[in-house]
Every structure is written in structure tokens, then in C-alpha cells.
Amino acid sequence: MAEQKQKKQSYKIAWLPGDGIGIEVLEAAKIVLDKLNLKAEYIHGDIGWDFWCKEGDAFPKRTIDLLNSVDAAMFGAITSKPVKAAEAELIPELKGKGLIYRSPIVRMRQLFDLYICLRPTKAYPGNPLNFKDNIDIVMFRENTEDLYSGVEFNSVPKELSDVLAKLSKPFDKFKNLKETEYSISCKINTQQGTERIIRAAYDYAKKFGRKKVTIVHKANVVRATDGLFLEIGKEVAKDYPGVQFDEANVDAMTMWLLKNPNNYDVLVAPNLYGDIISDLCAQMVGGLGFGCSGNIGEKLAVFEPTHGSAPKYSGLYKVNPIATILAAKMMLDWLGETEKAVALEKAVADVIKEGKARTYDMGGTSKTLDIANAVAEKLLFK
Ligand code: IPM
Ligand code: MG
């Protein structure tokens, strides 16, 4: 797996709050990182909806340059709207430019080849939102390919429709459609991209003594791409005799996960299934307030809560920052700051167990920063 970094004297960390509640939850994460006395320079980076509206780019070049110069990044949340060219025309600054909004986080993952999307979900004891006790599932989601390839056509070019009509029998039925009467989104999965995410999952399982890796796919129908995922999974598994091999169709997986989440350990999935299943896992341990995520490549890693920018809560300081605090814990792990990571997770677990500081989603009245301060109080780091 992308190697964990060597611990350093001090770090450069890009700080990307983004939009809406992203700003508030990163403020909470900063409180705990400061209390841990992490020696770091936090450098603000512009990202998000506002920059798209003002500059036609939600992920400006200066932020890309910043990410090229740091050890790691913390990212809050961004507004990702499926804006069509026609809607962009209604924004005065963008009129006439023919721009289409693409999610900056997806671009970032691809641009920096952050191919591992690591999503742990743990049922911390005492969390009233836990679906069952002892859930401890780690998702390895492929993060750069698949249906997120970005190769899409709202209006299918003639060259492509001709090729499809020639090569694919079932496609005959679309032959008489006009180019604007159908759309194509390409699911593109490479052998190399598939193998490295599956190896990352197995390496992790081996390193942390996890018993089983489950390959999630839909190879019975999506034969080419998911077939590849399953076949490579079977091959890679042979190199890890100490880890149990398991595989499941993604639809069945949703049922079995709900029926018996304790049966699952490490999951590995192509991008879209990983996106969907990781939300299901997060819900079983408390919902979006608990879903944390690391986008990890060989050189850079970007940590984030998996929730969005929640515009309706923006500025109210009422959302649960635990997902972001746990993302900061993942960053500490990646930086090699294991002692601080362990201490932070314990502090979060203690606050959850105690049940005194709870945001509205957990049935309490605490505000975002109250949780961060409660966690910070448990940290005795000098
Ligand atoms: C996630 C999110 C993103 C994704 C969105 C915001 C583009 O749902 O990180 O899971 O689909 O990957
Ligand atoms: Mg998602």
C-alpha cells in the first residue's frame, strides 16, 4: 500500500475548508490538532463553489500548486452540483465560456493519483446511533477510475455510435436514436488500477492482522470491468495465504451487510460501489457525522469527512465534527504520528462513551466546537 510517511520534526499541511459546514468542521479539527501539539504549518487553499462562480474553476491552479508542496491536506466539504452548460450561462461571470462544473474532489483524486479511498467505520461503544455493536469495517474504494472516469457523452458523437452499432449486438436497438436521445457514461477499469487497490487492501489486512478481505463487484452482469476486478482479486489473494478470501455481488452485499455487519472486515470495491457501500457502512455507525475518509496516493494524501457542505446548516455550528476529527486521526496515522493518532482516537471514543457532549444528531444540544473542546480536554499531550 502507499507507504505511510516517516515521522518528521514539522509538517506542511494544506488546509482546504471549502464550502458550507466544511469551514466549521475543519475549525473543530484544528482545535484537537493544536492540543496534540502537532508541529505544522497550515496553509490555506482556495477550493469550492465560490471559486467556480467567480473564476470558472472550483479547484484553481494555485491550490494545485499548494498541494504539490505539502506533506498532507485536510479538506472540509464542497458543494458538488450537477450543473449543465445552460445553467452556467445564468451565472454572469461564466456566461459565454461554455464551462461545465466538475467536482473538485474527484478532479483532485485523479490529478494527484490518490488511488486509495480508505474509509474505516467503527461502532464506538456508547454511540446511541450504532446499528449493532462491534462493527469494525474498513473499505478500500478505488478512487480514480470506473464510472468516475469522466468519459461521458450527453450527445453521442457519430463516430462512437457507429462503432457501438458495429461492435455490440444489443446496441442495435439504439441504432435509430438521434445522438441527443441517449447518453453514455464510460466505466473504465485498468488492470493496473484494479490490482493496486486490491493489493492495498490485502497489505492493510496483513499489516493490521485483519482476517478477511471481501471483493465487492457485479461480475455476473458487468462482465468486462467487474469481471476483471474479481479475477485480479482472486490472483492477488494467492499472495496472502494468511488472509481469508471472500467475494460478493454488490447488491447482495448491501443485504448481508445489514443482516450481519460483524461478518465483514476489509472490503475492496471499484469506485462507484465503494462510494455507495461506504455510505451504508457509515450509517451503521452513526451516519455522516462519523464517516471519515483518506484519499491516499504515493506522494500525497488528503483527508476529509465524507459528508457534503450541508448548506442549510452552514454557519450554525451545529453539525457533528467527529467525522472530521477522525479524518485528522487518519492524517496523523499517514504522517507516521502513531502515538498522537492513537491518543486522538481514544479521546474521541471516551467522549462518545461518556455521552456528555453530543451534537443534535446524537440527541444532544452541544455545538460543533463543544465536541472539539471535549475531545481536546481528554488529550494530555505536551
Ligand atoms: C464521496 C462523495 C463524492 C464522491 C462526491 C462529493 C463527488 O460522495 O466522497 O463519497 O462521489 O466520491
Ligand atoms: Mg459518497
Coordinates of C-alpha atoms and ligand atoms in Angstrom, one line a residue:
M1 CA 0.0 0.0 0.0
A2 CA 1.0 3.6 -0.5
E3 CA 3.6 3.8 2.3
Q4 CA 2.9 5.5 5.5
K5 CA 5.3 8.5 5.8
Q6 CA 8.3 8.8 8.1
K7 CA 7.6 11.0 11.1
K8 CA 9.1 14.4 10.8
Q9 CA 10.0 17.4 13.0
S10 CA 7.3 19.5 11.4
Y11 CA 4.9 19.3 8.6
K12 CA 3.3 21.4 5.8
I13 CA -0.4 20.8 5.7
A14 CA -2.7 22.2 3.1
W15 CA -5.9 23.4 4.8
L16 CA -8.9 23.4 2.4
P17 CA -12.1 24.2 4.3
G18 CA -14.2 24.6 1.1
D19 CA -17.9 25.5 1.4
G20 CA -20.7 25.5 4.0
I21 CA -20.1 23.4 7.1
G22 CA -16.6 22.4 5.7
I23 CA -15.4 25.6 7.4
E24 CA -16.8 24.7 10.8
V25 CA -15.7 21.1 10.9
L26 CA -12.1 22.0 10.0
E27 CA -12.1 24.6 12.7
A28 CA -13.0 21.7 15.1
A29 CA -10.2 19.5 13.7
K30 CA -7.7 22.4 14.2
I31 CA -8.6 22.6 17.9
V32 CA -7.6 19.0 18.5
L33 CA -4.5 19.1 16.3
D34 CA -3.3 22.1 18.2
K35 CA -4.0 20.4 21.5
L36 CA -1.9 17.4 20.3
N37 CA 0.8 19.9 19.7
L38 CA 1.4 18.7 16.2
K39 CA 4.2 20.9 14.8
A40 CA 2.8 22.0 11.5
E41 CA 2.3 24.9 9.2
Y42 CA -1.3 25.0 8.0
I43 CA -1.6 26.7 4.6
H44 CA -5.0 27.8 3.4
G45 CA -6.0 26.7 -0.1
D46 CA -9.0 28.1 -2.1
I47 CA -11.4 25.5 -3.3
G48 CA -15.2 25.2 -3.8
W49 CA -18.3 26.6 -5.3
D50 CA -17.5 30.3 -4.9
F51 CA -14.3 30.0 -6.9
W52 CA -16.2 28.3 -9.7
C53 CA -18.7 31.1 -9.7
K54 CA -16.0 33.8 -9.5
E55 CA -13.2 32.3 -11.6
G56 CA -14.8 29.4 -13.5
D57 CA -12.6 27.0 -11.6
A58 CA -13.6 25.4 -8.3
F59 CA -10.1 24.0 -7.9
P60 CA -7.7 26.8 -9.0
K61 CA -4.2 26.3 -10.2
R62 CA -2.8 28.0 -7.1
T63 CA -4.4 25.3 -4.9
I64 CA -3.0 22.6 -7.2
D65 CA 0.5 24.1 -6.7
L66 CA -0.1 24.2 -3.0
L67 CA -1.0 20.5 -2.9
N68 CA 2.2 19.8 -4.8
S69 CA 4.3 21.3 -2.0
V70 CA 2.7 19.8 1.2
D71 CA 3.0 16.6 3.2
A72 CA -0.7 16.1 3.5
A73 CA -4.0 18.0 3.3
M74 CA -7.2 18.4 5.3
F75 CA -10.3 19.1 3.3
G76 CA -13.7 20.2 4.6
A77 CA -16.5 19.9 2.1
I78 CA -17.6 21.3 -1.2
T79 CA -20.8 21.8 -3.0
S80 CA -21.0 19.4 -5.9
K81 CA -23.9 20.3 -8.1
P82 CA -24.5 18.6 -11.5
V83 CA -24.5 21.9 -13.3
K84 CA -25.2 21.8 -17.0
A85 CA -23.7 24.2 -19.5
A86 CA -27.1 26.0 -19.9
E87 CA -27.2 26.7 -16.1
A88 CA -23.6 28.0 -16.1
E89 CA -24.8 30.6 -18.7
L90 CA -27.0 32.1 -16.0
I91 CA -24.0 33.0 -13.8
P92 CA -22.9 36.4 -15.1
E93 CA -19.1 35.7 -14.6
L94 CA -19.3 32.4 -16.6
K95 CA -21.6 33.5 -19.4
G96 CA -20.3 32.5 -22.8
K97 CA -17.4 30.4 -21.5
G98 CA -19.1 27.0 -22.1
L99 CA -17.9 25.7 -18.8
I100 CA -19.3 22.5 -17.1
Y101 CA -18.8 22.1 -13.3
R102 CA -16.9 19.0 -12.3
S103 CA -16.5 18.1 -8.7
P104 CA -13.1 19.4 -7.5
I105 CA -12.6 16.4 -5.1
V106 CA -13.0 14.0 -8.0
R107 CA -10.5 16.0 -10.0
M108 CA -8.1 16.2 -7.1
R109 CA -8.2 12.4 -6.6
Q110 CA -7.4 11.9 -10.3
L111 CA -4.9 14.7 -10.7
F112 CA -2.8 13.5 -7.7
D113 CA -3.5 9.9 -8.4
L114 CA -4.9 9.4 -4.9
Y115 CA -5.9 5.9 -5.8
I116 CA -6.9 4.6 -2.4
C117 CA -10.0 5.9 -0.8
L118 CA -9.7 4.5 2.7
R119 CA -12.9 4.5 4.8
P120 CA -12.9 2.9 8.2
T121 CA -16.2 2.5 10.0
K122 CA -16.2 1.6 13.7
A123 CA -19.1 1.4 16.1
Y124 CA -17.6 3.3 19.1
P125 CA -19.1 1.9 22.3
G126 CA -21.8 4.1 23.7
N127 CA -22.8 5.8 20.5
P128 CA -26.6 5.7 20.6
L129 CA -26.6 5.7 16.8
N130 CA -24.9 2.4 16.4
F131 CA -26.8 -0.1 14.4
K132 CA -25.1 -3.0 16.1
D133 CA -22.2 -3.4 18.5
N134 CA -18.6 -4.2 17.4
I135 CA -18.9 -3.1 13.8
D136 CA -15.4 -2.5 12.5
I137 CA -15.2 -2.5 8.7
V138 CA -12.6 -0.9 6.6
M139 CA -13.5 0.0 3.0
F140 CA -10.8 0.3 0.3
R141 CA -12.5 2.1 -2.5
E142 CA -10.7 2.5 -5.9
N143 CA -10.6 6.3 -6.3
T144 CA -9.5 7.3 -9.8
E145 CA -11.3 5.0 -12.4
D146 CA -14.5 3.2 -13.0
L147 CA -17.7 5.2 -13.6
Y148 CA -15.8 8.2 -12.3
S149 CA -13.6 8.2 -15.4
G150 CA -15.2 11.4 -16.6
V151 CA -15.6 10.0 -20.1
E152 CA -19.2 10.8 -20.7
F153 CA -21.4 11.9 -23.6
N154 CA -24.7 13.7 -23.3
S155 CA -24.9 13.8 -27.0
V156 CA -23.2 10.7 -28.5
P157 CA -20.7 11.5 -31.3
K158 CA -21.5 9.8 -34.7
E159 CA -18.0 8.1 -34.7
L160 CA -18.9 6.5 -31.4
S161 CA -22.4 5.4 -32.2
D162 CA -21.2 3.9 -35.5
V163 CA -18.6 1.8 -33.6
L164 CA -21.1 0.7 -31.0
A165 CA -23.6 -0.3 -33.6
K166 CA -21.0 -2.4 -35.3
L167 CA -19.4 -4.0 -32.2
S168 CA -22.3 -4.6 -29.9
K169 CA -25.4 -6.6 -30.8
P170 CA -27.7 -5.3 -28.1
F171 CA -26.8 -1.9 -29.1
D172 CA -28.8 -2.4 -32.4
K173 CA -31.9 -1.2 -30.7
F174 CA -30.4 2.2 -30.2
K175 CA -29.4 2.5 -33.8
N176 CA -32.3 4.7 -34.8
L177 CA -31.9 7.1 -31.9
K178 CA -30.7 10.6 -32.6
E179 CA -27.4 11.5 -31.0
T180 CA -29.1 13.6 -28.3
E181 CA -31.6 10.9 -27.5
Y182 CA -29.2 8.9 -25.4
S183 CA -26.2 9.3 -23.1
I184 CA -23.1 7.3 -22.4
S185 CA -21.0 7.2 -19.2
C186 CA -17.9 5.0 -19.5
K187 CA -16.9 2.6 -16.8
I188 CA -13.2 2.3 -17.3
N189 CA -11.1 0.0 -15.1
T190 CA -7.5 -0.8 -15.8
Q191 CA -5.6 -3.9 -14.8
Q192 CA -3.0 -1.8 -13.0
G193 CA -5.6 0.4 -11.2
T194 CA -7.5 -2.7 -10.1
E195 CA -4.5 -4.6 -8.9
R196 CA -3.1 -1.8 -6.9
I197 CA -6.3 -1.1 -4.9
I198 CA -6.8 -4.8 -4.2
R199 CA -3.1 -5.2 -3.1
A200 CA -3.5 -2.1 -0.9
A201 CA -6.5 -3.8 0.8
Y202 CA -4.6 -7.1 1.3
D203 CA -1.4 -5.3 2.5
Y204 CA -3.5 -3.5 5.1
A205 CA -5.2 -6.7 6.2
K206 CA -1.9 -8.4 6.6
K207 CA -0.3 -5.4 8.4
F208 CA -3.1 -5.0 10.9
G209 CA -4.0 -8.6 11.4
R210 CA -7.4 -8.4 9.7
K211 CA -8.9 -11.8 9.0
K212 CA -10.8 -11.3 5.7
V213 CA -10.9 -9.3 2.6
T214 CA -14.2 -9.2 0.6
I215 CA -14.1 -8.2 -3.1
V216 CA -17.2 -6.3 -4.0
H217 CA -18.3 -6.5 -7.6
K218 CA -21.1 -7.2 -10.0
A219 CA -19.2 -9.6 -12.2
N220 CA -22.3 -11.7 -13.0
V221 CA -23.6 -8.9 -15.2
V222 CA -20.9 -6.3 -15.7
R223 CA -18.6 -8.9 -17.1
A224 CA -15.7 -7.0 -18.6
T225 CA -14.8 -4.4 -15.9
D226 CA -16.2 -6.1 -12.8
G227 CA -15.1 -9.5 -14.2
L228 CA -11.6 -8.1 -14.3
F229 CA -11.9 -6.8 -10.7
L230 CA -12.9 -10.3 -9.4
E231 CA -10.3 -12.2 -11.5
I232 CA -7.5 -9.9 -10.3
G233 CA -8.8 -10.2 -6.8
K234 CA -8.6 -14.0 -6.9
E235 CA -5.0 -13.7 -8.2
V236 CA -3.8 -11.2 -5.7
A237 CA -5.4 -13.2 -2.9
K238 CA -3.0 -16.1 -3.6
D239 CA -0.1 -13.9 -2.4
Y240 CA -1.8 -13.5 1.0
P241 CA -2.5 -17.0 2.3
G242 CA -3.0 -15.7 5.9
V243 CA -6.0 -13.6 4.9
Q244 CA -9.3 -15.2 4.1
F245 CA -10.6 -14.5 0.5
D246 CA -14.2 -13.6 0.1
E247 CA -16.3 -12.0 -2.7
A248 CA -19.8 -10.8 -3.2
N249 CA -22.1 -9.1 -5.7
V250 CA -22.7 -5.6 -4.7
D251 CA -26.5 -5.9 -4.4
A252 CA -26.3 -8.9 -2.2
M253 CA -23.6 -7.1 -0.2
T254 CA -26.0 -4.4 0.9
M255 CA -28.3 -7.0 2.3
W256 CA -25.7 -9.1 4.0
L257 CA -24.0 -6.0 5.5
L258 CA -27.3 -5.0 7.1
K259 CA -28.0 -8.6 8.2
N260 CA -24.7 -9.3 9.7
P261 CA -22.2 -6.4 9.6
N262 CA -19.9 -8.3 12.1
N263 CA -19.2 -10.8 9.3
Y264 CA -17.2 -8.2 7.5
D265 CA -13.7 -6.9 8.0
V266 CA -11.9 -5.3 5.0
L267 CA -13.9 -4.6 1.8
V268 CA -12.4 -3.6 -1.5
A269 CA -14.5 -2.2 -4.4
P270 CA -14.4 -0.3 -7.6
N271 CA -15.1 3.4 -7.3
L272 CA -18.9 3.7 -7.5
Y273 CA -19.7 0.6 -5.5
G274 CA -17.2 1.8 -2.9
D275 CA -18.9 5.2 -2.8
I276 CA -22.3 3.6 -2.2
I277 CA -21.3 0.8 0.2
S278 CA -19.2 3.2 2.3
D279 CA -22.2 5.4 3.0
L280 CA -24.1 2.3 4.1
C281 CA -21.3 1.4 6.4
A282 CA -21.1 5.0 7.8
Q283 CA -24.9 4.9 8.5
M284 CA -24.4 1.7 10.6
V285 CA -22.1 3.5 13.0
G286 CA -23.9 6.8 13.3
G287 CA -24.3 8.4 9.9
L288 CA -22.5 11.1 8.1
G289 CA -21.2 12.6 11.4
F290 CA -19.0 9.6 11.7
G291 CA -17.9 8.9 8.1
C292 CA -14.2 9.7 7.7
S293 CA -12.0 9.3 4.6
G294 CA -8.5 9.3 3.4
N295 CA -7.6 9.8 -0.3
I296 CA -4.2 8.3 -0.4
G297 CA -1.6 8.2 -3.2
E298 CA 2.1 7.5 -3.3
K299 CA 3.1 11.1 -2.6
L300 CA 0.1 12.9 -1.2
A301 CA -2.8 12.1 1.0
V302 CA -5.9 14.3 1.5
F303 CA -8.2 13.6 4.5
E304 CA -11.9 14.6 4.7
P305 CA -15.2 13.8 6.3
T306 CA -17.4 12.1 3.7
H307 CA -20.3 14.4 4.2
G308 CA -21.1 17.3 2.0
S309 CA -21.2 21.0 2.6
A310 CA -24.8 20.9 4.1
P311 CA -25.7 24.5 3.1
K312 CA -28.8 24.5 5.3
Y313 CA -26.6 24.1 8.4
S314 CA -23.9 26.5 7.2
G315 CA -22.8 28.9 9.9
L316 CA -24.9 27.4 12.6
Y317 CA -22.0 25.4 14.2
K318 CA -24.4 22.6 15.0
V319 CA -23.1 19.7 12.9
N320 CA -21.1 16.8 14.3
P321 CA -17.4 17.3 13.7
I322 CA -16.4 13.7 14.8
A323 CA -16.0 12.6 11.1
T324 CA -13.5 15.3 10.5
I325 CA -11.7 14.8 13.8
L326 CA -11.4 11.1 12.9
A327 CA -10.1 12.2 9.4
A328 CA -7.4 14.2 11.3
K329 CA -6.6 11.0 13.2
M330 CA -6.2 9.2 9.8
M331 CA -3.9 12.0 8.7
L332 CA -1.7 11.5 11.9
D333 CA -1.5 7.8 11.1
W334 CA -0.4 8.6 7.5
L335 CA 2.2 11.0 8.7
G336 CA 3.7 8.4 11.0
E337 CA 2.4 10.2 14.1
T338 CA 1.1 7.0 15.5
E339 CA 1.2 7.9 19.2
K340 CA -0.9 11.1 18.6
A341 CA -3.3 9.2 16.3
V342 CA -3.9 6.6 19.0
A343 CA -4.4 9.2 21.6
L344 CA -6.8 11.1 19.5
E345 CA -8.9 8.1 18.7
K346 CA -9.1 7.2 22.4
A347 CA -10.1 10.7 23.3
V348 CA -12.9 10.6 20.7
A349 CA -14.0 7.2 21.9
D350 CA -14.0 8.5 25.5
V351 CA -16.2 11.5 24.6
I352 CA -18.6 9.2 22.8
K353 CA -18.8 6.8 25.7
E354 CA -19.3 9.5 28.3
G355 CA -22.2 10.9 26.4
K356 CA -22.0 14.4 27.9
A357 CA -21.0 16.3 24.8
R358 CA -23.4 15.3 21.9
T359 CA -24.5 17.2 18.9
Y360 CA -28.1 17.1 17.7
D361 CA -27.7 14.0 15.5
M362 CA -26.8 12.1 18.7
G363 CA -29.7 13.6 20.6
G364 CA -27.7 16.3 22.4
T365 CA -27.5 20.1 22.3
S366 CA -23.7 20.6 22.0
K367 CA -22.4 22.7 19.3
T368 CA -19.6 21.7 16.8
L369 CA -16.8 23.3 18.7
D370 CA -18.0 22.0 22.1
I371 CA -17.3 18.5 20.8
A372 CA -13.8 19.5 19.7
N373 CA -13.1 21.1 23.1
A374 CA -14.4 18.0 24.9
V375 CA -12.1 15.8 22.8
A376 CA -9.2 18.3 23.4
E377 CA -9.8 18.1 27.1
K378 CA -9.1 14.4 27.1
L379 CA -5.8 14.9 25.4
L380 CA -2.9 15.3 27.8
F381 CA -0.2 15.8 25.2
K382 CA 2.6 18.3 25.9
Ligands
IPM1 C1 -17.7 10.9 -1.6 C2 -18.7 11.8 -2.3 C3 -18.1 12.3 -3.6 C4 -18.0 11.0 -4.5 C5 -18.9 13.4 -4.3 C6 -19.0 14.6 -3.4 C7 -18.3 13.8 -5.6 O1 -19.9 11.2 -2.4 O2 -16.6 11.3 -1.3 O3 -18.1 9.8 -1.3 O4 -18.9 10.7 -5.2 O5 -16.9 10.4 -4.4
MG2 MG -20.1 9.4 -1.4

